């Protein structure tokens, strides 16, 4: 059962392929076991697990707003230009 859960969580293999790879033989057999043990079908298990992971990944990857420096905004642009012209003429 653990192998089937892992494959459903981490691969895009079909349910039939997961069932074979996990040793259930058929998808129908795996569906019965998963439904009995967890109360969900393989497709529902995969969908639920992926939705949780997608949400967690989106939260981890969300960018925080960058702080904007206001140091340059305190002096008017015309004052900066005047200071430059005085220092270059000297």
GROMACS .gro file of C-alpha atoms in nm:
model
   90
    1UNK     CA    1   0.000   0.000   0.000
    2UNK     CA    2   0.285   0.242   0.086
    3UNK     CA    3   0.443   0.195  -0.256
    4UNK     CA    4   0.112   0.273  -0.429
    5UNK     CA    5   0.064   0.585  -0.217
    6UNK     CA    6   0.417   0.703  -0.291
    7UNK     CA    7   0.372   0.651  -0.666
    8UNK     CA    8   0.037   0.829  -0.667
    9UNK     CA    9   0.191   1.121  -0.477
   10UNK     CA   10   0.513   1.155  -0.673
   11UNK     CA   11   0.453   1.041  -1.032
   12UNK     CA   12   0.218   1.100  -1.322
   13UNK     CA   13   0.190   0.729  -1.398
   14UNK     CA   14  -0.155   0.598  -1.478
   15UNK     CA   15  -0.351   0.422  -1.207
   16UNK     CA   16  -0.305   0.097  -1.402
   17UNK     CA   17   0.072   0.144  -1.407
   18UNK     CA   18   0.084   0.236  -1.038
   19UNK     CA   19  -0.119  -0.077  -0.955
   20UNK     CA   20   0.123  -0.298  -1.151
   21UNK     CA   21   0.434  -0.127  -1.009
   22UNK     CA   22   0.303  -0.149  -0.653
   23UNK     CA   23   0.226  -0.520  -0.686
   24UNK     CA   24  -0.154  -0.512  -0.697
   25UNK     CA   25  -0.173  -0.663  -1.043
   26UNK     CA   26  -0.477  -0.467  -1.155
   27UNK     CA   27  -0.612  -0.118  -1.101
   28UNK     CA   28  -0.937  -0.268  -0.976
   29UNK     CA   29  -0.754  -0.457  -0.701
   30UNK     CA   30  -0.564  -0.146  -0.595
   31UNK     CA   31  -0.886   0.060  -0.595
   32UNK     CA   32  -1.051  -0.188  -0.361
   33UNK     CA   33  -0.754  -0.191  -0.123
   34UNK     CA   34  -0.713   0.188  -0.122
   35UNK     CA   35  -1.086   0.243  -0.077
   36UNK     CA   36  -1.092  -0.002   0.212
   37UNK     CA   37  -0.780   0.135   0.383
   38UNK     CA   38  -0.818   0.509   0.322
   39UNK     CA   39  -1.176   0.559   0.210
   40UNK     CA   40  -1.078   0.714  -0.125
   41UNK     CA   41  -1.009   0.605  -0.480
   42UNK     CA   42  -0.657   0.630  -0.623
   43UNK     CA   43  -0.756   0.927  -0.839
   44UNK     CA   44  -0.914   1.111  -0.545
   45UNK     CA   45  -0.607   1.037  -0.331
   46UNK     CA   46  -0.375   1.176  -0.597
   47UNK     CA   47  -0.594   1.484  -0.650
   48UNK     CA   48  -0.611   1.561  -0.278
   49UNK     CA   49  -0.240   1.508  -0.222
   50UNK     CA   50  -0.142   1.717  -0.525
   51UNK     CA   51  -0.378   2.000  -0.427
   52UNK     CA   52  -0.218   2.015  -0.081
   53UNK     CA   53   0.132   2.016  -0.231
   54UNK     CA   54   0.043   2.278  -0.492
   55UNK     CA   55  -0.094   2.507  -0.222
   56UNK     CA   56   0.213   2.459  -0.003
   57UNK     CA   57   0.448   2.519  -0.297
   58UNK     CA   58   0.261   2.833  -0.396
   59UNK     CA   59   0.292   2.967  -0.042
   60UNK     CA   60   0.664   2.886  -0.030
   61UNK     CA   61   0.730   3.048  -0.366
   62UNK     CA   62   0.525   3.359  -0.305
   63UNK     CA   63   0.746   3.663  -0.329
   64UNK     CA   64   0.742   3.923  -0.060
   65UNK     CA   65   0.712   4.284  -0.172
   66UNK     CA   66   1.048   4.453  -0.193
   67UNK     CA   67   1.111   4.758   0.021
   68UNK     CA   68   1.155   5.074  -0.179
   69UNK     CA   69   1.429   5.308  -0.065
   70UNK     CA   70   1.308   5.663  -0.008
   71UNK     CA   71   1.653   5.817   0.035
   72UNK     CA   72   1.660   5.964  -0.315
   73UNK     CA   73   1.300   6.074  -0.305
   74UNK     CA   74   1.365   6.325  -0.025
   75UNK     CA   75   1.557   6.568  -0.246
   76UNK     CA   76   1.386   6.727  -0.548
   77UNK     CA   77   1.540   6.643  -0.884
   78UNK     CA   78   1.611   7.014  -0.957
   79UNK     CA   79   1.822   7.042  -0.640
   80UNK     CA   80   2.031   6.745  -0.749
   81UNK     CA   81   2.090   6.896  -1.090
   82UNK     CA   82   2.190   7.230  -0.937
   83UNK     CA   83   2.434   7.059  -0.700
   84UNK     CA   84   2.593   6.873  -0.988
   85UNK     CA   85   2.638   7.185  -1.200
   86UNK     CA   86   2.798   7.377  -0.910
   87UNK     CA   87   3.042   7.097  -0.833
   88UNK     CA   88   3.147   7.054  -1.198
   89UNK     CA   89   3.207   7.429  -1.252
   90UNK     CA   90   3.380   7.465  -0.941
   0.00000   0.00000   0.00000
